[in-house]
Amino acid sequence: MELPSKVLVYSQILGLSGTAGTLVDIRPEGCFELRLTSQGKLHAVLLPVTQTGIVLAEPEPEVMLEDNIER
């Protein structure tokens, strides 16, 4: 994953449920460094890794499964 990345953020601490943001860094202290928009302004936010869900905003490309695999 390249940083910064567009993500969806889930966090009970801030009451976020799929909020769009940008993941800027994963700090060695155990925090995600994010940029989130609140009240029309961009804010820097640090959220603990253990209590935060992050989903990449861009879906994974579909992979065609092979039916005939030689073994």
mmCIF file of N, CA, C and O in Angstrom:
data_model
loop_
_atom_site.group_PDB
_atom_site.id
_atom_site.type_symbol
_atom_site.label_atom_id
_atom_site.label_comp_id
_atom_site.label_asym_id
_atom_site.label_seq_id
_atom_site.Cartn_x
_atom_site.Cartn_y
_atom_site.Cartn_z
ATOM 1 N N MET A 1 0.847 -1.172 0.000
ATOM 2 C CA MET A 1 0.000 0.000 0.000
ATOM 3 C C MET A 1 0.895 1.239 0.000
ATOM 4 O O MET A 1 1.847 1.330 0.763
ATOM 5 N N GLU A 2 0.556 2.155 -0.861
ATOM 6 C CA GLU A 2 1.291 3.418 -0.920
ATOM 7 C C GLU A 2 0.619 4.441 -0.022
ATOM 8 O O GLU A 2 -0.602 4.456 0.112
ATOM 9 N N LEU A 3 1.421 5.267 0.593
ATOM 10 C CA LEU A 3 0.889 6.351 1.421
ATOM 11 C C LEU A 3 1.220 7.674 0.766
ATOM 12 O O LEU A 3 2.304 7.832 0.238
ATOM 13 N N PRO A 4 0.341 8.612 0.788
ATOM 14 C CA PRO A 4 -0.999 8.601 1.356
ATOM 15 C C PRO A 4 -1.974 7.775 0.504
ATOM 16 O O PRO A 4 -1.780 7.621 -0.693
ATOM 17 N N SER A 5 -3.008 7.240 1.177
ATOM 18 C CA SER A 5 -4.040 6.433 0.519
ATOM 19 C C SER A 5 -5.422 6.891 0.954
ATOM 20 O O SER A 5 -5.634 7.206 2.122
ATOM 21 N N LYS A 6 -6.344 6.888 0.012
ATOM 22 C CA LYS A 6 -7.741 7.196 0.332
ATOM 23 C C LYS A 6 -8.336 5.983 1.048
ATOM 24 O O LYS A 6 -8.167 4.853 0.589
ATOM 25 N N VAL A 7 -8.989 6.230 2.185
ATOM 26 C CA VAL A 7 -9.520 5.145 3.002
ATOM 27 C C VAL A 7 -10.905 5.494 3.538
ATOM 28 O O VAL A 7 -11.337 6.644 3.495
ATOM 29 N N LEU A 8 -11.582 4.459 4.051
ATOM 30 C CA LEU A 8 -12.810 4.612 4.823
ATOM 31 C C LEU A 8 -12.446 4.254 6.254
ATOM 32 O O LEU A 8 -11.786 3.249 6.500
ATOM 33 N N VAL A 9 -12.853 5.097 7.211
ATOM 34 C CA VAL A 9 -12.427 4.952 8.601
ATOM 35 C C VAL A 9 -13.618 4.564 9.477
ATOM 36 O O VAL A 9 -14.686 5.173 9.397
ATOM 37 N N TYR A 10 -13.386 3.556 10.322
ATOM 38 C CA TYR A 10 -14.382 3.100 11.297
ATOM 39 C C TYR A 10 -13.759 3.230 12.686
ATOM 40 O O TYR A 10 -12.717 2.630 12.955
ATOM 41 N N SER A 11 -14.376 4.047 13.553
ATOM 42 C CA SER A 11 -13.829 4.266 14.885
ATOM 43 C C SER A 11 -14.936 4.667 15.842
ATOM 44 O O SER A 11 -15.617 5.676 15.629
ATOM 45 N N GLN A 12 -15.103 3.890 16.918
ATOM 46 C CA GLN A 12 -16.094 4.245 17.936
ATOM 47 C C GLN A 12 -15.645 5.466 18.728
ATOM 48 O O GLN A 12 -16.478 6.214 19.236
ATOM 49 N N ILE A 13 -14.355 5.671 18.838
ATOM 50 C CA ILE A 13 -13.829 6.804 19.612
ATOM 51 C C ILE A 13 -14.398 8.121 19.092
ATOM 52 O O ILE A 13 -14.815 8.980 19.861
ATOM 53 N N LEU A 14 -14.424 8.273 17.764
ATOM 54 C CA LEU A 14 -14.937 9.507 17.154
ATOM 55 C C LEU A 14 -16.313 9.319 16.532
ATOM 56 O O LEU A 14 -16.838 10.246 15.914
ATOM 57 N N GLY A 15 -16.883 8.136 16.654
ATOM 58 C CA GLY A 15 -18.195 7.880 16.064
ATOM 59 C C GLY A 15 -18.161 7.860 14.545
ATOM 60 O O GLY A 15 -19.095 8.315 13.893
ATOM 61 N N LEU A 16 -17.083 7.324 13.982
ATOM 62 C CA LEU A 16 -16.931 7.266 12.523
ATOM 63 C C LEU A 16 -17.383 5.912 12.010
ATOM 64 O O LEU A 16 -16.999 4.870 12.557
ATOM 65 N N SER A 17 -18.183 5.929 10.968
ATOM 66 C CA SER A 17 -18.665 4.690 10.376
ATOM 67 C C SER A 17 -18.561 4.790 8.859
ATOM 68 O O SER A 17 -19.485 5.226 8.188
ATOM 69 N N GLY A 18 -17.397 4.437 8.346
ATOM 70 C CA GLY A 18 -17.172 4.505 6.903
ATOM 71 C C GLY A 18 -16.919 5.911 6.406
ATOM 72 O O GLY A 18 -17.258 6.247 5.285
ATOM 73 N N THR A 19 -16.302 6.732 7.241
ATOM 74 C CA THR A 19 -16.003 8.120 6.884
ATOM 75 C C THR A 19 -14.801 8.169 5.946
ATOM 76 O O THR A 19 -13.766 7.562 6.216
ATOM 77 N N ALA A 20 -14.934 8.913 4.855
ATOM 78 C CA ALA A 20 -13.835 9.045 3.896
ATOM 79 C C ALA A 20 -12.719 9.894 4.489
ATOM 80 O O ALA A 20 -12.962 10.893 5.167
ATOM 81 N N GLY A 21 -11.488 9.455 4.252
ATOM 82 C CA GLY A 21 -10.326 10.196 4.730
ATOM 83 C C GLY A 21 -9.088 9.780 3.965
ATOM 84 O O GLY A 21 -9.164 8.998 3.015
ATOM 85 N N THR A 22 -7.955 10.289 4.400
ATOM 86 C CA THR A 22 -6.678 9.953 3.792
ATOM 87 C C THR A 22 -5.742 9.425 4.878
ATOM 88 O O THR A 22 -5.515 10.100 5.881
ATOM 89 N N LEU A 23 -5.233 8.205 4.675
ATOM 90 C CA LEU A 23 -4.238 7.640 5.578
ATOM 91 C C LEU A 23 -2.881 8.183 5.165
ATOM 92 O O LEU A 23 -2.432 7.974 4.044
ATOM 93 N N VAL A 24 -2.251 8.917 6.078
ATOM 94 C CA VAL A 24 -0.982 9.568 5.788
ATOM 95 C C VAL A 24 0.197 8.735 6.277
ATOM 96 O O VAL A 24 1.230 8.653 5.612
ATOM 97 N N ASP A 25 0.039 8.099 7.451
ATOM 98 C CA ASP A 25 1.152 7.358 8.044
ATOM 99 C C ASP A 25 0.618 6.352 9.062
ATOM 100 O O ASP A 25 -0.483 6.516 9.586
ATOM 101 N N ILE A 26 1.409 5.327 9.318
ATOM 102 C CA ILE A 26 1.158 4.416 10.424
ATOM 103 C C ILE A 26 2.351 4.602 11.351
ATOM 104 O O ILE A 26 3.467 4.204 11.034
ATOM 105 N N ARG A 27 2.103 5.235 12.470
ATOM 106 C CA ARG A 27 3.194 5.628 13.367
ATOM 107 C C ARG A 27 3.676 4.465 14.235
ATOM 108 O O ARG A 27 2.881 3.621 14.636
ATOM 109 N N PRO A 28 4.969 4.462 14.566
ATOM 110 C CA PRO A 28 5.512 3.395 15.410
ATOM 111 C C PRO A 28 4.904 3.380 16.823
ATOM 112 O O PRO A 28 4.957 2.375 17.511
ATOM 113 N N GLU A 29 4.284 4.481 17.228
ATOM 114 C CA GLU A 29 3.639 4.557 18.543
ATOM 115 C C GLU A 29 2.325 3.786 18.579
ATOM 116 O O GLU A 29 1.683 3.691 19.626
ATOM 117 N N GLY A 30 1.878 3.250 17.414
ATOM 118 C CA GLY A 30 0.646 2.473 17.351
ATOM 119 C C GLY A 30 -0.566 3.291 16.967
ATOM 120 O O GLY A 30 -1.680 2.971 17.366
ATOM 121 N N CYS A 31 -0.363 4.339 16.170
ATOM 122 C CA CYS A 31 -1.469 5.203 15.732
ATOM 123 C C CYS A 31 -1.490 5.329 14.221
ATOM 124 O O CYS A 31 -0.448 5.323 13.566
ATOM 125 N N PHE A 32 -2.717 5.447 13.696
ATOM 126 C CA PHE A 32 -2.885 5.854 12.307
ATOM 127 C C PHE A 32 -2.891 7.370 12.275
ATOM 128 O O PHE A 32 -3.572 8.012 13.080
ATOM 129 N N GLU A 33 -2.152 7.966 11.353
ATOM 130 C CA GLU A 33 -2.234 9.410 11.129
ATOM 131 C C GLU A 33 -3.127 9.616 9.909
ATOM 132 O O GLU A 33 -2.822 9.131 8.819
ATOM 133 N N LEU A 34 -4.244 10.293 10.124
ATOM 134 C CA LEU A 34 -5.248 10.474 9.085
ATOM 135 C C LEU A 34 -5.541 11.944 8.862
ATOM 136 O O LEU A 34 -5.312 12.778 9.738
ATOM 137 N N ARG A 35 -6.070 12.244 7.693
ATOM 138 C CA ARG A 35 -6.628 13.570 7.400
ATOM 139 C C ARG A 35 -8.112 13.358 7.150
ATOM 140 O O ARG A 35 -8.504 12.603 6.260
ATOM 141 N N LEU A 36 -8.944 13.995 7.982
ATOM 142 C CA LEU A 36 -10.393 13.881 7.871
ATOM 143 C C LEU A 36 -11.010 15.259 7.765
ATOM 144 O O LEU A 36 -10.517 16.215 8.368
ATOM 145 N N THR A 37 -12.112 15.352 7.028
ATOM 146 C CA THR A 37 -12.840 16.608 6.906
ATOM 147 C C THR A 37 -13.944 16.640 7.955
ATOM 148 O O THR A 37 -14.713 15.698 8.092
ATOM 149 N N SER A 38 -13.976 17.737 8.707
ATOM 150 C CA SER A 38 -15.013 17.946 9.708
ATOM 151 C C SER A 38 -15.446 19.400 9.650
ATOM 152 O O SER A 38 -14.596 20.299 9.649
ATOM 153 N N GLN A 39 -16.736 19.617 9.564
ATOM 154 C CA GLN A 39 -17.307 20.962 9.482
ATOM 155 C C GLN A 39 -16.688 21.764 8.336
ATOM 156 O O GLN A 39 -16.429 22.948 8.456
ATOM 157 N N GLY A 40 -16.414 21.063 7.219
ATOM 158 C CA GLY A 40 -15.908 21.712 6.019
ATOM 159 C C GLY A 40 -14.423 22.019 6.027
ATOM 160 O O GLY A 40 -13.912 22.620 5.090
ATOM 161 N N LYS A 41 -13.700 21.589 7.062
ATOM 162 C CA LYS A 41 -12.262 21.864 7.144
ATOM 163 C C LYS A 41 -11.493 20.569 7.334
ATOM 164 O O LYS A 41 -11.977 19.620 7.950
ATOM 165 N N LEU A 42 -10.276 20.538 6.804
ATOM 166 C CA LEU A 42 -9.418 19.366 6.885
ATOM 167 C C LEU A 42 -8.667 19.371 8.220
ATOM 168 O O LEU A 42 -8.095 20.382 8.619
ATOM 169 N N HIS A 43 -8.683 18.206 8.918
ATOM 170 C CA HIS A 43 -8.031 18.088 10.216
ATOM 171 C C HIS A 43 -7.088 16.892 10.227
ATOM 172 O O HIS A 43 -7.383 15.858 9.636
ATOM 173 N N ALA A 44 -5.972 17.029 10.952
ATOM 174 C CA ALA A 44 -5.076 15.906 11.209
ATOM 175 C C ALA A 44 -5.628 15.155 12.414
ATOM 176 O O ALA A 44 -6.012 15.774 13.408
ATOM 177 N N VAL A 45 -5.692 13.824 12.320
ATOM 178 C CA VAL A 45 -6.252 13.002 13.388
ATOM 179 C C VAL A 45 -5.318 11.824 13.637
ATOM 180 O O VAL A 45 -4.817 11.215 12.697
ATOM 181 N N LEU A 46 -5.081 11.516 14.911
ATOM 182 C CA LEU A 46 -4.342 10.314 15.298
ATOM 183 C C LEU A 46 -5.314 9.384 15.993
ATOM 184 O O LEU A 46 -5.969 9.777 16.960
ATOM 185 N N LEU A 47 -5.427 8.158 15.484
ATOM 186 C CA LEU A 47 -6.317 7.161 16.086
ATOM 187 C C LEU A 47 -5.531 5.895 16.367
ATOM 188 O O LEU A 47 -4.693 5.482 15.547
ATOM 189 N N PRO A 48 -5.786 5.235 17.513
ATOM 190 C CA PRO A 48 -5.049 4.014 17.838
ATOM 191 C C PRO A 48 -5.377 2.885 16.863
ATOM 192 O O PRO A 48 -6.537 2.664 16.514
ATOM 193 N N VAL A 49 -4.347 2.172 16.448
ATOM 194 C CA VAL A 49 -4.502 1.060 15.515
ATOM 195 C C VAL A 49 -5.443 0.002 16.089
ATOM 196 O O VAL A 49 -6.277 -0.555 15.378
ATOM 197 N N THR A 50 -5.356 -0.247 17.399
ATOM 198 C CA THR A 50 -6.127 -1.321 18.020
ATOM 199 C C THR A 50 -7.624 -1.035 18.079
ATOM 200 O O THR A 50 -8.411 -1.959 18.280
ATOM 201 N N GLN A 51 -8.047 0.218 17.890
ATOM 202 C CA GLN A 51 -9.462 0.559 18.001
ATOM 203 C C GLN A 51 -10.012 1.228 16.742
ATOM 204 O O GLN A 51 -11.038 1.895 16.785
ATOM 205 N N THR A 52 -9.305 1.038 15.624
ATOM 206 C CA THR A 52 -9.690 1.711 14.383
ATOM 207 C C THR A 52 -9.679 0.718 13.226
ATOM 208 O O THR A 52 -8.728 -0.053 13.078
ATOM 209 N N GLY A 53 -10.742 0.753 12.429
ATOM 210 C CA GLY A 53 -10.802 -0.049 11.210
ATOM 211 C C GLY A 53 -10.536 0.830 10.004
ATOM 212 O O GLY A 53 -11.066 1.938 9.904
ATOM 213 N N ILE A 54 -9.693 0.339 9.108
ATOM 214 C CA ILE A 54 -9.335 1.080 7.898
ATOM 215 C C ILE A 54 -9.629 0.193 6.693
ATOM 216 O O ILE A 54 -9.205 -0.967 6.649
ATOM 217 N N VAL A 55 -10.364 0.736 5.716
ATOM 218 C CA VAL A 55 -10.653 0.015 4.468
ATOM 219 C C VAL A 55 -10.173 0.893 3.321
ATOM 220 O O VAL A 55 -10.504 2.084 3.267
ATOM 221 N N LEU A 56 -9.372 0.318 2.425
ATOM 222 C CA LEU A 56 -8.935 1.082 1.257
ATOM 223 C C LEU A 56 -10.147 1.457 0.416
ATOM 224 O O LEU A 56 -11.024 0.624 0.171
ATOM 225 N N ALA A 57 -10.214 2.705 -0.014
ATOM 226 C CA ALA A 57 -11.364 3.198 -0.773
ATOM 227 C C ALA A 57 -11.438 2.571 -2.163
ATOM 228 O O ALA A 57 -12.529 2.339 -2.682
ATOM 229 N N GLU A 58 -10.289 2.273 -2.755
ATOM 230 C CA GLU A 58 -10.263 1.658 -4.089
ATOM 231 C C GLU A 58 -10.432 0.151 -3.960
ATOM 232 O O GLU A 58 -9.680 -0.496 -3.236
ATOM 233 N N PRO A 59 -11.424 -0.432 -4.635
ATOM 234 C CA PRO A 59 -11.602 -1.884 -4.554
ATOM 235 C C PRO A 59 -10.460 -2.620 -5.241
ATOM 236 O O PRO A 59 -9.800 -2.090 -6.137
ATOM 237 N N GLU A 60 -10.239 -3.844 -4.804
ATOM 238 C CA GLU A 60 -9.223 -4.696 -5.420
ATOM 239 C C GLU A 60 -9.685 -5.077 -6.827
ATOM 240 O O GLU A 60 -10.885 -5.276 -7.049
ATOM 241 N N PRO A 61 -8.764 -5.203 -7.779
ATOM 242 C CA PRO A 61 -9.167 -5.645 -9.112
ATOM 243 C C PRO A 61 -9.657 -7.087 -9.064
ATOM 244 O O PRO A 61 -9.165 -7.890 -8.273
ATOM 245 N N GLU A 62 -10.647 -7.379 -9.906
ATOM 246 C CA GLU A 62 -11.169 -8.738 -9.954
ATOM 247 C C GLU A 62 -10.159 -9.654 -10.622
ATOM 248 O O GLU A 62 -9.525 -9.289 -11.598
ATOM 249 N N VAL A 63 -10.040 -10.862 -10.080
ATOM 250 C CA VAL A 63 -9.107 -11.851 -10.612
ATOM 251 C C VAL A 63 -9.921 -13.014 -11.148
ATOM 252 O O VAL A 63 -10.777 -13.557 -10.458
ATOM 253 N N MET A 64 -9.663 -13.354 -12.384
ATOM 254 C CA MET A 64 -10.359 -14.487 -12.997
ATOM 255 C C MET A 64 -9.749 -15.776 -12.462
ATOM 256 O O MET A 64 -8.534 -15.951 -12.476
ATOM 257 N N LEU A 65 -10.598 -16.688 -11.994
ATOM 258 C CA LEU A 65 -10.120 -17.968 -11.497
ATOM 259 C C LEU A 65 -9.947 -18.946 -12.649
ATOM 260 O O LEU A 65 -10.766 -19.013 -13.551
ATOM 261 N N GLU A 66 -8.890 -19.721 -12.582
ATOM 262 C CA GLU A 66 -8.608 -20.736 -13.584
ATOM 263 C C GLU A 66 -9.298 -22.036 -13.175
ATOM 264 O O GLU A 66 -9.106 -22.518 -12.064
ATOM 265 N N ASP A 67 -10.093 -22.627 -14.087
ATOM 266 C CA ASP A 67 -10.770 -23.883 -13.796
ATOM 267 C C ASP A 67 -9.850 -25.091 -14.038
ATOM 268 O O ASP A 67 -9.920 -26.090 -13.324
ATOM 269 N N ASN A 68 -9.011 -24.975 -15.028
ATOM 270 C CA ASN A 68 -8.192 -26.125 -15.418
ATOM 271 C C ASN A 68 -6.752 -25.877 -15.000
ATOM 272 O O ASN A 68 -5.937 -25.383 -15.761
ATOM 273 N N ILE A 69 -6.434 -26.276 -13.784
ATOM 274 C CA ILE A 69 -5.072 -26.141 -13.289
ATOM 275 C C ILE A 69 -4.440 -27.521 -13.245
ATOM 276 O O ILE A 69 -4.989 -28.447 -12.651
ATOM 277 N N GLU A 70 -3.289 -27.654 -13.907
ATOM 278 C CA GLU A 70 -2.580 -28.933 -13.893
ATOM 279 C C GLU A 70 -1.908 -29.104 -12.544
ATOM 280 O O GLU A 70 -1.327 -28.187 -12.001
ATOM 281 N N ARG A 71 -1.990 -30.331 -12.038
ATOM 282 C CA ARG A 71 -1.357 -30.616 -10.742
ATOM 283 C C ARG A 71 -0.339 -31.688 -10.893
ATOM 284 O O ARG A 71 -0.419 -32.584 -11.601
#
